[in-house]
PDB file of C-alpha atoms in Angstrom:
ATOM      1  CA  UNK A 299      20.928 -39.154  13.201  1.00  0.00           C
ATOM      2  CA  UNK A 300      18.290 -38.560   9.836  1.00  0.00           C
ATOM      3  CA  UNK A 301      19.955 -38.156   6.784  1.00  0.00           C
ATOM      4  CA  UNK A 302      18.782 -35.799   4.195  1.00  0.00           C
ATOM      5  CA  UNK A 303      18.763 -38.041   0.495  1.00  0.00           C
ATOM      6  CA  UNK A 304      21.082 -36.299  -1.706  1.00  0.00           C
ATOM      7  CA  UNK A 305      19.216 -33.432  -3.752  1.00  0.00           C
ATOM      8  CA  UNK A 306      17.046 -32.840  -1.325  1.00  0.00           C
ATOM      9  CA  UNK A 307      16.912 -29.262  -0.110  1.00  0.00           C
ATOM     10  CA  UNK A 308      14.896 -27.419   2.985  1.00  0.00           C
ATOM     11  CA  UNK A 309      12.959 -24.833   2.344  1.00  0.00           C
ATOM     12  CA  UNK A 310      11.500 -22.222   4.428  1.00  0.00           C
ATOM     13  CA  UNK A 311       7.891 -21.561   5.374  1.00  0.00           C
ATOM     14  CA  UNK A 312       7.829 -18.029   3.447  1.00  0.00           C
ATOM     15  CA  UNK A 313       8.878 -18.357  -0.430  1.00  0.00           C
ATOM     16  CA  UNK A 314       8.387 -15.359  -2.343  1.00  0.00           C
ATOM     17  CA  UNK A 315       7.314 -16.047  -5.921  1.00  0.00           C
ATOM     18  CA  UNK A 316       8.797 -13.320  -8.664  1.00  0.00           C
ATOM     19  CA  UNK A 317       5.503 -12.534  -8.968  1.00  0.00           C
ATOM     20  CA  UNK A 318       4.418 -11.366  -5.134  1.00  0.00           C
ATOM     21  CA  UNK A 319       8.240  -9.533  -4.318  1.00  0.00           C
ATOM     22  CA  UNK A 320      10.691  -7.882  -5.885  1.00  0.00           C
ATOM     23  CA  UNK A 321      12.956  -6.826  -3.900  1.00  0.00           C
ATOM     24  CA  UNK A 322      16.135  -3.832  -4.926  1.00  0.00           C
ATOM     25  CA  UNK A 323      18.274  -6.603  -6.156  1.00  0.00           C
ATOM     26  CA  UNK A 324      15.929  -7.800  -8.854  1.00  0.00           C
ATOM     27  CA  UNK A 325      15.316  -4.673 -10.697  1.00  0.00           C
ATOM     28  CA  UNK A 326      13.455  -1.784  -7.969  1.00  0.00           C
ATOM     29  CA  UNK A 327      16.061   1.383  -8.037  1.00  0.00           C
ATOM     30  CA  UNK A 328      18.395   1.312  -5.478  1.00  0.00           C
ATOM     31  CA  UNK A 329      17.415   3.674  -2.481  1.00  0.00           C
ATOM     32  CA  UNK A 330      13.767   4.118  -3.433  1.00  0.00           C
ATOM     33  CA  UNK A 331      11.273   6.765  -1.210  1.00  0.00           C
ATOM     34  CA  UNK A 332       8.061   7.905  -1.566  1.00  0.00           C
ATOM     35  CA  UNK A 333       6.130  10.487   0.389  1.00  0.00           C
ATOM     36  CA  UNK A 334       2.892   8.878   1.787  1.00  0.00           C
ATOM     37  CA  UNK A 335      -0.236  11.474   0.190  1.00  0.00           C
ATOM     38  CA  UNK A 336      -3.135   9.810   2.598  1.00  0.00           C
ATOM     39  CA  UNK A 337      -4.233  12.489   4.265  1.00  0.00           C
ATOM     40  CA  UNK A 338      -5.329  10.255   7.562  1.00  0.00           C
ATOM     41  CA  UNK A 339      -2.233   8.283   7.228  1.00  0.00           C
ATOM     42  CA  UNK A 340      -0.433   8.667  10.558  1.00  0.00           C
ATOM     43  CA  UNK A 341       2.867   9.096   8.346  1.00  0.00           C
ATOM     44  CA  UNK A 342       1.231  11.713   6.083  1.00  0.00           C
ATOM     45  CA  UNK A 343       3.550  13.927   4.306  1.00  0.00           C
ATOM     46  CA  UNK A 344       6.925  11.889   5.340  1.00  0.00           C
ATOM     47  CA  UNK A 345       8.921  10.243   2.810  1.00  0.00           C
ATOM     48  CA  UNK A 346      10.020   6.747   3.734  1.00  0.00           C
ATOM     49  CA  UNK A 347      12.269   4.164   2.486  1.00  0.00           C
ATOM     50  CA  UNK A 348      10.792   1.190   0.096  1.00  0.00           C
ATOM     51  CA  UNK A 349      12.006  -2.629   1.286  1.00  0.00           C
ATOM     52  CA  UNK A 350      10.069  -4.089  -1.449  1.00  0.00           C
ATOM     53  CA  UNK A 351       7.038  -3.999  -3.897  1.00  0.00           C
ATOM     54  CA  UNK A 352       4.244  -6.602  -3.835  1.00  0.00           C
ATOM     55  CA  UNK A 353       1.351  -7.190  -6.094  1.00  0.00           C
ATOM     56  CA  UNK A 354      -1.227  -8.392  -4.763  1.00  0.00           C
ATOM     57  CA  UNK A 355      -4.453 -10.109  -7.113  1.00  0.00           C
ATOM     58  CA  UNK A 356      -7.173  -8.165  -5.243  1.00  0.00           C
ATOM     59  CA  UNK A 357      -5.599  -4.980  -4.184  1.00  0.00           C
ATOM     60  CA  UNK A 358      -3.029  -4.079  -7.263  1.00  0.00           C
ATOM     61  CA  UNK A 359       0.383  -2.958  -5.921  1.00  0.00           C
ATOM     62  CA  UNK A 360       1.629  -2.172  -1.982  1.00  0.00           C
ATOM     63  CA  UNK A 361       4.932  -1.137  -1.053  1.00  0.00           C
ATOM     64  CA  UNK A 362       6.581  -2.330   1.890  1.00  0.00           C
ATOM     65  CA  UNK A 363       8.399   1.067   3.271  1.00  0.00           C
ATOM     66  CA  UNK A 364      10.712   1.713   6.890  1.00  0.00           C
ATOM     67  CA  UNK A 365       7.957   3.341   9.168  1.00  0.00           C
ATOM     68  CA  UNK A 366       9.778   4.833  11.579  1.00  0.00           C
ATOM     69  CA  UNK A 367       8.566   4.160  15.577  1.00  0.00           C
ATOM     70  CA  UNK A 368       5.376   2.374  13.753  1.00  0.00           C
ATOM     71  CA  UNK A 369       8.175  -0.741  12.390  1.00  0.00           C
ATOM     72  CA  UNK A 370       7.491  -1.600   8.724  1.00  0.00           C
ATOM     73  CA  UNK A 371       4.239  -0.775   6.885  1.00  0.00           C
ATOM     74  CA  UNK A 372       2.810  -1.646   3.686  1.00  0.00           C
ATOM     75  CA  UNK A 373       0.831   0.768   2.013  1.00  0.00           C
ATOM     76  CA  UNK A 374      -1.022   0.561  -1.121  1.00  0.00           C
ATOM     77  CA  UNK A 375       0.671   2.041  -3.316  1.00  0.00           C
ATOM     78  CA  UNK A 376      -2.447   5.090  -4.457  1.00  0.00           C
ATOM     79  CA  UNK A 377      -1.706   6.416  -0.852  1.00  0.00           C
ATOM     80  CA  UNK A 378       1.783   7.183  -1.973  1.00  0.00           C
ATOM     81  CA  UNK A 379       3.336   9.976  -4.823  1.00  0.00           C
ATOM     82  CA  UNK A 380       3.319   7.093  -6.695  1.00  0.00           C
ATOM     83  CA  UNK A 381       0.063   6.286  -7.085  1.00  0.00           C
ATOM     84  CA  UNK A 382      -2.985   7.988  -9.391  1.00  0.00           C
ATOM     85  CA  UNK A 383      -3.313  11.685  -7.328  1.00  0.00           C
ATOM     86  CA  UNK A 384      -6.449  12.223  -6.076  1.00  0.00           C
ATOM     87  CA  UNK A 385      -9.060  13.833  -7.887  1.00  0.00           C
ATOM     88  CA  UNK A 386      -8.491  18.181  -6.682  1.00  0.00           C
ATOM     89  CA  UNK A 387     -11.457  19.976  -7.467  1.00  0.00           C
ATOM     90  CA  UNK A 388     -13.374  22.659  -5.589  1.00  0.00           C
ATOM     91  CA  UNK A 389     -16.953  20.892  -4.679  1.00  0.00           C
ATOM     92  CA  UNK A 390     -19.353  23.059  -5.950  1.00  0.00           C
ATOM     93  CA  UNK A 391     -22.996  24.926  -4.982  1.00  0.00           C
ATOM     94  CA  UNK A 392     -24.909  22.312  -6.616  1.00  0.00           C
ATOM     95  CA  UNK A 393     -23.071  19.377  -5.394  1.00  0.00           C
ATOM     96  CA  UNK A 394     -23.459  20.732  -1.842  1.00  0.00           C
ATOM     97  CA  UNK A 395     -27.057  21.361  -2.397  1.00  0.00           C
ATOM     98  CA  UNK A 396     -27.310  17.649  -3.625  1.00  0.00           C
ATOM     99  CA  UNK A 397     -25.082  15.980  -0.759  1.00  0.00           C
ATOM    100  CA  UNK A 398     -27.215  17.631   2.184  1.00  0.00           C
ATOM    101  CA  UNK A 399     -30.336  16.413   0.042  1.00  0.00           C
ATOM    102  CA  UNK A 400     -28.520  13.035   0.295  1.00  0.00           C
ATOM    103  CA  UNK A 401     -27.639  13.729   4.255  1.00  0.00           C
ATOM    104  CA  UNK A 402     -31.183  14.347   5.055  1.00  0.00           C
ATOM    105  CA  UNK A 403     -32.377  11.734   3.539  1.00  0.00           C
ATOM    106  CA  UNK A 404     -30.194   8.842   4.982  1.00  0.00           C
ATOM    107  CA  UNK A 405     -31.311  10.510   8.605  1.00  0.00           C
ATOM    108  CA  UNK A 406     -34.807  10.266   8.026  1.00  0.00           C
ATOM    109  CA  UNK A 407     -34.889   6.526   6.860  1.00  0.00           C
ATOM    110  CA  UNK A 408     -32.752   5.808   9.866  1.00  0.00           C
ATOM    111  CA  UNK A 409     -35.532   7.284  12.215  1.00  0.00           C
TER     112      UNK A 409
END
């Protein structure tokens, strides 16, 4: 039989850092949703449940949410009502004009 010393403790293989997780208990309002606002999300336009938040260095902030048949999902959190809406402006004649310009010309350097 191995003894443990005394003090010791076991830890799991996943610690979450106060930084990476927060979780409901530690401060996210209880019973959070958000709508997903990706328009090729396959879970655009339904509101699901938050688990947790985690920041991430690279990416900014995701949000772990109750997906339904697709399990849990984290989703950034700019494809959500959450994040920064996208920019909703009618694309104009000129900028048309200037993306087929741009169109054409990608298709003739890849002939």
């Amino acid at each position: 039989m191995s003894r443990r010393p005394t003090g010791s403790s076991v830890h799991s293989g996943s610690r979450r850092t106060p930084y990476t997780a927060r979780s409901r208990r530690s401060g996210e309002v209880s019973e959070s949703f958000v709508t997903v606002t990706h328009p090729f999300h396959p879970l655009a336009g339904q509101r699901l449940r938050v688990l947790f938040e985690r920041r991430y260095q690279a990416g900014g902030l995701a949000l772990c949410c109750e997906g339904g048949s697709l399990g849990t999902v984290m989703l950034p959190v700019d494809w959500t009502d959450r994040g920064t809406p996208a920019a909703s402006g009618v694309v104009g004649f000129e900028e048309l004009i200037e993306l087929a310009a741009l169109v054409r010309a990608l298709a003739t350097r890849q002939e």
